[in-house]
Amino acid sequence: MKRLTHVRLRPSRLPVCCLLLCGCLLCSSCRERPFSPEREIHVFTREDGSGTRTAFEELFGLLETDPDGKRASMTQPEAVVARSNGVVLSGVSADPAAIGYLSVGSLNHTVRALPIDGEMPTEEAIRSGRYPAARPFSLVTCGALSAPAADFLRFVFSREGQNTVSSAGYVPVCDGEHFVSSGVSGKVVLVGSSSVSPVMEKLREAYFLLNTAVNIEIQTSDSSSGIRSVAGDDCDFGMASRSLNAGERAQGLEEHSIALDGIAVVVHPENTAAGLTSGQVRDIYLGKAVFWHDAGVVQ
Amino acid sequence: MRRGQTFERLMQTVFFLCACVAVASVILICIFLFSGGAPALKEIGVLRFLTGRRWEPGRETFGVLTMIAGSFAVTLGAVLLGVPVGILTAVYLSFFCPPKLRRVLRPAVDLLAGIPSVVYGFFGLTVLVPAVRRLFGGSGYSVLAVSAVLAIMILPTVVSVSESSLSAVGDGYYEGARALGAGHERSVFRVMLPAARSGISAAVTLGLGRAIGESMAVVMVAGNQAIFPKSLLVGTRTLTSNIVLEMGYAADLHADALIATGVVLFVIVMLNNLIFALLRRRRMKK
């Protein structure tokens, strides 16, 4: 007898149709629940070690220092950990009850940046220091610069360089003068923060248009290892998205702040919050404020 | 004659070398992992590393118990969701499916195996996470969403291994059952399926291995909180996503601790494969 591979039992059409119909109904009936102050806050944060997270926690008092000098994050452990600014952006833009933070350079229209202590993260507010959450992007140097490195640094602080910073979405630190390259040739190596490297790539492109003879190499790791390599004379500049600490200054390192980056606190466009104080942001990230009305948000 | 023999020898060496590549890779990875992870394990303490509930790189506190729990939770969820569907699909494909439909279904299942995991992750992020959030509340980044993504990812493995083990069962079993008066369904579910039992458990073990080792798709939908998954609707962090998440920024002991996380994962996967090998040996004996 030949093995029966199938029986003539077709799935009846009725249950299949019913199933499909149910599926469609389920999909259409479950819409996103609208924002209301009674909803729980869905907190988004970044991974441990990220420059943005460190700066955010520092600025909002979310770091506690142990007796032995180690600094640890106090962000509530239930917060969703996103791997990049982009993930925060897509997560917050999809969820009306979400809150997150990201670099102002990565901000776009899919989310709404909240005023913090009454200040929007505008270029002007960040530059004047009124916006409470801003950090410097800096180039760290150690001792005398090589000729091509000095030329590049001069470019960064020139009008052209600072315009590049501004068009990349960050806040320039000075107005600068017109740049004329000294025409040197050679190689410049930059190592450090992954937050700084995107704007540095743009600066490299702009510099290349003015002086093609200098070869600029950008290695991305993090602020601390960038500072370590420049101290060890392994590169010309360390890129840092935080300020130098006392120990690093003692090694004779110097920082040149090339741009300011605001950290924007973002929510879904439907969120009715008019703004938050830094204390409220802190409470949200500590897990003290669980619902939106705990953070003073009304309909 | 002699030339042929030399050629034979030569090719034998070539084949031998090819076989060595795989073995050497495994050995090299072992050496790298254990030598990279050992200093951290020594410094943190194996027991403290394995049973620590807190992962705080800033404080140099490294405990992976929550992540082991997370890995097991999402894997269990994936197996619970994916295995019944997979086995029933295999049964349908081998015994009930009209040949015309089979020509569509079989390649569809195989195609599922070829989709890159990032795409699964993206699917999870854009479809499953919002669906979970809308249906059950919470942020949507949850054990449930990860389990669902992983369930789909292990389907092709479970289906194809189960199906091949079902077709490996001798026709005599089916014919005997029918001759004794059992109907088609009864023969399939009471005779064929139990006869393929060890092959099917191998399918489950393989699926398990895939689920526990998946990183890219998981890191996108899991939420990645280093906490115990107390409910299906909270997020969790698995061993794999811990490595992916923090490798970019880690330095010193933190980086070593991540490699040690890899060691833990490696040991778990090895145990899983050992179980798979034992199951297969039992099937061979039969």
XYZ file of C-alpha atoms in Angstrom:
585
model
C 0.000 0.000 0.000
C 1.339 3.362 -0.906
C 1.831 5.657 2.002
C -0.870 8.230 2.142
C 0.781 11.598 1.941
C -2.393 13.511 2.191
C -6.075 12.943 2.632
C -8.613 14.767 0.607
C -9.545 16.899 3.528
C -9.378 20.509 2.519
C -9.497 23.108 5.237
C -13.040 24.360 5.031
C -13.320 27.901 3.798
C -15.609 29.111 6.560
C -13.211 28.839 9.542
C -10.365 30.277 7.491
C -12.467 33.279 6.516
C -13.607 33.720 10.107
C -10.020 33.636 11.310
C -8.935 36.254 8.802
C -11.883 38.464 9.667
C -11.143 38.206 13.393
C -7.521 39.116 12.728
C -8.517 42.184 10.745
C -10.988 43.281 13.413
C -8.406 42.821 16.157
C -5.852 44.848 14.250
C -8.194 47.706 13.499
C -9.759 47.815 16.955
C -6.496 48.112 18.839
C -5.343 51.608 18.139
C -2.651 53.366 20.057
C -4.069 54.607 23.334
C -4.007 58.406 23.349
C -1.906 60.366 25.778
C -3.431 61.191 29.127
C -1.826 62.319 32.400
C -3.142 59.135 34.030
C -0.924 56.986 31.849
C 2.247 55.446 33.135
C 5.463 57.084 31.914
C 7.479 54.856 29.613
C 11.073 55.881 30.209
C 13.759 55.478 27.548
C 17.422 55.747 28.439
C 20.744 54.920 26.779
C 23.173 52.139 27.533
C 25.730 52.403 30.301
C 28.907 54.079 29.102
C 27.240 56.165 26.411
C 28.476 59.771 26.448
C 24.941 61.100 26.094
C 23.778 59.079 29.083
C 26.727 60.136 31.214
C 26.205 63.798 30.352
C 22.444 63.571 30.913
C 22.870 61.901 34.292
C 25.527 64.380 35.308
C 23.428 67.389 34.313
C 20.259 66.163 36.008
C 21.913 64.861 39.160
C 21.338 61.211 38.405
C 24.802 60.064 39.393
C 25.686 59.126 42.915
C 29.226 58.923 44.129
C 30.196 55.991 46.267
C 32.515 56.489 49.248
C 35.344 54.978 47.180
C 34.841 57.574 44.440
C 33.052 55.403 41.857
C 30.124 57.053 40.215
C 27.062 55.039 39.498
C 23.864 55.735 37.665
C 20.636 56.126 39.632
C 18.391 55.837 36.574
C 15.552 53.451 37.363
C 16.359 49.927 36.192
C 12.952 49.565 34.497
C 13.826 52.149 31.847
C 14.028 50.785 28.309
C 17.657 50.851 27.181
C 18.131 52.070 23.613
C 21.332 51.561 21.703
C 21.505 54.897 19.911
C 19.893 58.297 19.464
C 17.955 56.852 16.521
C 16.425 54.080 18.605
C 15.320 56.608 21.235
C 13.818 58.688 18.449
C 11.810 55.857 16.920
C 10.750 54.494 20.305
C 9.486 57.832 21.607
C 7.836 58.820 18.335
C 5.738 55.630 18.406
C 4.566 55.720 22.013
C 2.391 58.592 23.349
C 3.398 57.827 26.946
C 7.147 57.768 26.353
C 9.930 60.121 27.365
C 13.541 60.008 26.247
C 16.576 62.172 25.753
C 18.951 62.661 22.869
C 21.531 64.938 21.406
C 20.006 68.071 19.869
C 21.908 67.268 16.670
C 19.755 64.146 16.224
C 16.433 65.849 16.926
C 13.716 65.783 14.249
C 10.029 66.527 13.821
C 8.756 63.064 14.833
C 9.151 63.946 18.501
C 8.632 67.078 20.579
C 11.449 68.558 22.609
C 10.211 69.838 25.958
C 11.275 73.129 27.496
C 13.341 72.400 30.592
C 13.025 74.992 33.363
C 11.165 77.095 30.814
C 13.900 77.039 28.185
C 13.708 75.310 24.820
C 16.992 73.792 23.625
C 17.541 76.508 21.031
C 20.942 77.515 19.793
C 20.686 80.830 21.596
C 19.610 79.328 24.940
C 22.336 76.710 24.840
C 25.001 79.240 23.952
C 24.013 81.632 26.718
C 23.948 78.784 29.233
C 20.276 79.254 30.101
C 19.295 75.813 28.834
C 20.300 73.549 31.700
C 21.335 70.474 29.724
C 24.253 71.249 27.478
C 27.687 69.720 27.229
C 30.782 70.778 25.365
C 32.292 68.798 22.545
C 35.990 69.297 22.810
C 39.279 68.469 21.227
C 41.856 67.486 23.815
C 45.520 68.193 23.163
C 48.721 67.413 24.966
C 51.672 69.779 24.543
C 52.713 71.367 21.247
C 50.794 70.591 18.067
C 52.252 69.444 14.764
C 51.892 71.904 11.860
C 48.989 70.083 10.143
C 47.208 69.589 13.492
C 47.527 73.291 14.266
C 46.182 74.152 10.814
C 43.182 71.884 11.343
C 42.493 73.336 14.796
C 42.641 76.826 13.324
C 40.103 75.707 10.706
C 37.742 74.313 13.353
C 37.597 77.680 15.094
C 37.320 79.660 11.836
C 34.074 81.001 10.404
C 33.943 78.119 7.910
C 34.533 75.527 10.616
C 31.954 76.951 12.995
C 29.429 77.210 10.143
C 29.960 73.485 9.563
C 29.303 72.864 13.262
C 26.132 74.908 13.075
C 24.815 73.207 9.939
C 25.429 69.816 11.580
C 22.868 70.844 14.193
C 25.205 71.780 17.023
C 25.866 75.123 18.631
C 29.015 76.981 17.536
C 31.234 78.417 20.240
C 32.595 81.489 18.431
C 32.053 83.504 15.279
C 35.536 82.955 13.923
C 37.403 84.567 11.091
C 37.799 83.623 7.475
C 40.093 80.616 7.125
C 43.102 80.542 4.856
C 45.031 77.315 5.007
C 48.744 77.532 5.556
C 49.008 74.807 2.923
C 50.905 72.330 5.061
C 50.728 68.629 4.357
C 50.793 65.650 6.640
C 48.564 63.539 8.782
C 46.275 64.281 11.714
C 44.830 61.522 13.871
C 41.753 62.014 16.062
C 40.540 59.410 18.534
C 37.544 59.478 20.813
C 33.864 59.986 21.473
C 31.302 58.559 19.102
C 29.099 61.579 19.837
C 31.761 63.951 18.552
C 32.878 61.929 15.564
C 29.837 62.712 13.319
C 30.478 66.465 13.503
C 34.200 65.805 13.128
C 33.541 63.872 9.919
C 31.700 66.924 8.587
C 34.570 69.194 9.625
C 37.005 66.884 7.881
C 34.993 67.070 4.663
C 34.838 70.861 4.858
C 38.551 71.101 5.630
C 39.410 68.796 2.745
C 37.870 71.306 0.339
C 40.339 73.936 1.544
C 43.445 71.840 2.044
C 43.694 68.470 0.337
C 47.256 67.844 1.463
C 46.406 66.920 5.045
C 45.117 63.451 5.631
C 42.763 63.332 8.629
C 42.062 60.035 10.289
C 39.152 59.694 12.729
C 38.986 56.715 15.057
C 35.781 56.334 17.027
C 35.751 54.825 20.490
C 34.730 56.855 23.532
C 35.722 60.036 25.324
C 37.853 58.368 27.967
C 39.922 56.284 25.602
C 40.382 59.303 23.325
C 41.768 61.277 26.238
C 43.989 58.355 27.207
C 45.431 58.060 23.711
C 46.246 61.748 23.433
C 47.928 61.623 26.827
C 49.931 58.639 25.613
C 50.915 60.596 22.492
C 49.177 58.069 20.205
C 47.200 60.740 18.372
C 47.034 64.481 17.774
C 43.607 65.127 19.266
C 41.334 63.305 21.626
C 37.619 63.869 20.965
C 35.628 64.227 24.162
C 31.948 64.805 24.835
C 32.593 65.591 28.480
C 34.848 67.969 30.390
C 38.266 66.882 31.576
C 38.438 65.826 35.185
C 41.042 67.048 37.655
C 43.312 64.038 37.196
C 43.381 64.504 33.422
C 44.128 68.208 33.728
C 47.015 67.370 36.052
C 48.615 65.392 33.191
C 48.977 68.643 31.264
C 46.069 68.028 28.925
C 44.217 70.947 27.425
C 40.676 71.004 26.089
C 39.408 73.183 23.266
C 35.655 73.369 23.252
C 34.663 73.293 19.577
C 30.895 73.089 19.858
C 28.089 72.825 22.361
C 25.573 70.053 22.241
C 22.277 70.338 24.024
C 20.581 67.250 25.349
C 16.922 67.493 24.463
C 14.269 65.784 26.570
C 11.744 64.494 24.073
C 8.169 63.198 24.179
C 5.540 62.083 21.679
C 3.959 64.968 19.722
C 0.564 64.230 21.331
C 1.946 64.671 24.831
C 0.277 67.649 26.517
C 3.150 68.516 28.833
C 3.954 72.206 28.517
C 7.405 71.711 29.954
C 9.263 70.081 32.809
C 11.589 71.342 35.457
C 14.939 69.630 35.891
C 13.623 68.301 39.211
C 10.682 66.656 37.448
C 12.967 65.105 34.832
C 15.105 63.804 37.672
C 12.049 62.321 39.448
C 10.937 60.613 36.246
C 14.334 59.027 35.697
C 14.645 58.055 39.362
C 11.288 56.312 39.082
C 9.691 58.589 41.700
C 7.217 59.967 39.193
C 5.398 56.954 37.771
C 2.431 58.562 36.031
C 2.451 61.662 33.916
C 0.366 63.600 36.455
C 3.105 62.881 39.032
C 5.330 65.061 36.879
C 2.792 67.867 36.973
C 1.328 67.236 33.535
C -2.337 68.087 33.030
C -4.622 67.494 30.097
C 48.514 4.796 -11.888
C 51.060 6.435 -9.641
C 49.968 9.892 -10.748
C 46.452 9.033 -9.813
C 47.625 7.933 -6.401
C 49.550 11.147 -5.775
C 46.492 13.116 -6.792
C 44.438 11.032 -4.413
C 46.842 11.782 -1.554
C 46.890 15.456 -2.415
C 43.151 15.745 -2.434
C 42.950 13.816 0.790
C 45.217 16.403 2.399
C 43.086 19.200 0.977
C 39.945 17.678 2.437
C 41.686 17.109 5.737
C 42.793 20.746 5.866
C 39.268 21.897 5.100
C 37.987 19.830 7.981
C 40.694 21.341 10.172
C 39.516 24.883 9.473
C 36.254 24.288 11.284
C 37.834 22.497 14.202
C 40.596 25.069 14.492
C 38.052 27.881 14.523
C 36.164 26.274 17.371
C 39.366 25.730 19.326
C 40.565 29.288 18.669
C 37.237 30.755 19.746
C 37.348 28.620 22.891
C 40.846 29.804 23.704
C 39.998 33.443 23.010
C 36.824 33.332 25.059
C 38.218 31.552 28.057
C 41.502 33.437 28.145
C 39.659 36.733 27.675
C 37.008 35.955 30.228
C 39.170 34.290 32.863
C 40.799 37.457 34.311
C 37.425 39.137 34.763
C 35.896 36.012 36.238
C 38.837 35.759 38.622
C 38.624 39.393 39.624
C 34.868 39.443 40.071
C 34.604 35.902 41.374
C 32.796 33.215 39.397
C 30.056 32.785 41.953
C 29.496 36.502 42.376
C 29.431 36.927 38.616
C 26.906 34.163 38.106
C 24.641 34.945 41.034
C 24.944 38.728 41.166
C 21.661 40.494 40.502
C 23.085 43.902 39.735
C 24.893 44.996 36.586
C 26.360 48.422 37.255
C 29.491 49.034 35.199
C 29.964 52.459 36.822
C 30.314 50.807 40.202
C 32.208 47.826 38.798
C 29.438 45.557 39.993
C 28.919 42.812 37.474
C 26.286 40.161 38.028
C 24.640 38.300 35.171
C 21.922 36.395 37.014
C 19.204 38.711 35.669
C 20.493 38.176 32.147
C 20.649 34.412 32.523
C 17.044 34.598 33.735
C 16.202 36.881 30.820
C 17.784 34.543 28.275
C 15.922 31.575 29.691
C 12.621 33.453 29.870
C 12.641 34.556 26.244
C 13.881 31.158 25.077
C 11.166 29.371 27.016
C 8.588 31.748 25.578
C 9.910 31.168 22.063
C 9.790 27.396 22.522
C 6.274 27.486 23.969
C 5.024 29.618 21.093
C 7.115 28.224 18.262
C 7.457 24.501 18.887
C 3.767 23.472 18.780
C 3.288 25.495 15.612
C 6.482 24.042 14.125
C 5.649 20.427 14.899
C 2.094 20.729 13.655
C 3.392 22.399 10.497
C 5.774 19.491 9.989
C 2.933 16.999 10.512
C 0.750 18.900 8.083
C 3.504 19.070 5.491
C 4.282 15.354 5.721
C 0.817 13.858 6.063
C -2.004 16.218 5.287
C -0.820 18.760 2.795
C -2.079 18.554 -0.800
C 1.015 18.376 -3.059
C 0.061 21.644 -4.753
C -0.034 23.536 -1.493
C 3.151 21.839 -0.337
C 5.001 23.287 -3.289
C 4.230 26.713 -1.855
C 4.461 26.013 1.870
C 7.800 24.209 1.882
C 9.783 26.982 0.150
C 7.982 29.556 2.288
C 9.250 27.883 5.440
C 12.754 27.623 3.981
C 12.634 31.270 3.018
C 11.949 32.113 6.641
C 15.332 30.613 7.512
C 17.104 32.892 5.087
C 15.791 36.205 6.412
C 18.545 38.089 8.256
C 17.973 38.567 11.962
C 18.085 42.360 11.698
C 15.002 42.152 9.527
C 13.249 40.062 12.167
C 14.277 42.660 14.714
C 12.923 45.455 12.585
C 9.683 43.550 12.076
C 9.450 43.089 15.836
C 10.178 46.748 16.464
C 7.654 48.119 14.009
C 4.887 45.510 14.251
C 5.073 43.396 17.394
C 6.181 46.038 19.911
C 3.320 48.429 19.017
C 0.897 45.485 18.916
C 1.873 44.378 22.429
C 1.655 47.963 23.661
C -1.802 48.424 22.175
C -3.231 45.093 23.260
C -1.719 44.691 26.714
C -0.308 48.083 27.720
C 3.182 48.724 28.990
C 5.872 50.078 26.716
C 5.676 47.096 24.368
C 9.356 46.271 24.724
C 8.696 43.010 26.470
C 9.459 39.355 26.976
C 6.304 38.608 25.005
C 7.452 40.546 21.935
C 10.908 38.944 22.016
C 9.398 35.479 22.448
C 7.131 36.056 19.472
C 10.024 37.187 17.263
C 12.183 34.270 18.366
C 9.283 31.845 17.873
C 9.095 32.884 14.229
C 12.873 32.651 13.928
C 13.059 29.073 15.227
C 10.115 27.879 13.101
C 12.159 26.878 10.033
C 14.606 24.857 12.148
C 11.847 23.085 14.048
C 9.784 22.437 10.920
C 12.546 21.084 8.724
C 14.193 18.873 11.358
C 10.820 17.531 12.546
C 9.732 16.908 8.995
C 12.870 14.997 8.097
C 12.593 12.915 11.241
C 8.944 12.186 10.432
C 9.838 11.065 6.940
C 12.645 8.920 8.381
C 10.073 6.787 10.193
C 9.588 3.595 8.196
C 6.491 3.259 6.038
C 5.838 0.004 7.818
C 4.728 1.893 10.920
C 2.062 3.750 9.011
C 0.951 0.696 7.062
C 0.833 -1.398 10.205
C -1.312 1.159 11.979
C -3.682 1.388 9.045
C -3.845 -2.409 8.763
C -4.856 -2.568 12.418
C -7.778 -0.348 11.615
C -6.517 3.047 12.737
C -7.601 6.013 10.664
C -5.192 8.387 8.963
C -5.130 10.927 11.811
C -4.828 8.264 14.457
C -1.935 6.607 12.649
C -0.165 9.937 12.291
C -0.613 11.187 15.835
C -0.453 7.890 17.734
C 2.157 6.025 15.709
C 4.200 8.237 13.412
C 4.650 11.188 15.765
C 5.756 9.108 18.779
C 8.094 7.117 16.512
C 9.789 10.360 15.467
C 9.996 11.516 19.062
C 13.763 11.666 19.413
C 14.138 13.520 16.122
C 11.542 16.008 17.207
C 13.223 16.582 20.534
C 16.414 17.211 18.585
C 14.480 19.786 16.564
C 13.388 21.479 19.768
C 16.954 21.501 21.112
C 18.277 23.017 17.907
C 15.557 25.662 17.982
C 16.455 26.374 21.592
C 20.072 26.902 20.603
C 19.076 29.350 17.924
C 16.774 31.253 20.274
C 19.285 31.563 23.095
C 22.062 32.697 20.781
C 20.106 35.312 18.874
C 21.268 38.847 19.583
C 20.419 41.369 16.894
C 16.674 40.811 16.809
C 16.521 40.555 20.589
C 18.392 43.767 21.316
C 15.921 45.682 19.151
C 12.743 44.536 20.897
C 13.747 43.468 24.407
C 13.983 46.855 26.132
C 17.288 45.625 27.583
C 16.667 46.425 31.225
C 18.957 44.434 33.477
C 16.109 43.281 35.714
C 14.351 40.000 36.342
C 11.478 39.458 33.927
C 8.685 39.439 36.495
C 5.933 39.494 33.900
C 5.528 38.911 30.187
C 5.029 42.605 29.609
C 8.231 43.982 31.082
C 11.454 44.122 29.178
C 14.516 42.110 29.942
C 18.134 41.826 28.943
C 19.601 38.625 27.603
C 23.238 37.533 27.735
C 23.629 38.213 24.023
C 22.043 41.650 24.052
C 24.196 42.637 27.024
C 27.288 42.056 24.901
C 25.930 43.820 21.808
C 24.657 46.759 23.816
C 27.751 47.668 25.766
C 30.690 46.382 23.728
C 31.022 49.689 21.885
C 31.782 51.715 24.972
C 33.291 49.238 27.358
C 36.863 49.442 28.557
C 39.032 47.593 31.066
C 37.168 45.350 33.491
C 33.833 46.228 31.888
C 35.012 44.861 28.518
C 36.413 41.755 30.199
C 33.128 41.261 32.021
C 31.352 41.328 28.667
C 33.682 38.621 27.359
C 32.934 36.664 30.534
C 29.246 37.065 29.671
C 30.155 35.466 26.355
C 31.790 32.592 28.248
C 28.580 31.979 30.199
C 26.589 32.021 26.966
C 29.096 29.687 25.319
C 28.844 27.190 28.161
C 25.044 27.264 28.007
C 25.056 26.699 24.239
C 27.618 23.896 24.629
C 25.393 22.176 27.179
C 22.498 22.562 24.786
C 24.509 20.999 21.956
C 25.616 18.188 24.250
C 21.972 17.394 24.939
C 21.335 17.480 21.210
C 24.215 15.051 20.579
C 22.957 12.697 23.273
C 19.477 12.722 21.795
C 20.851 11.978 18.364
C 22.945 9.128 19.691
C 19.865 7.640 21.273
C 18.073 7.891 17.956
C 21.018 6.255 16.165
C 20.912 3.329 18.562
C 17.308 2.745 17.656
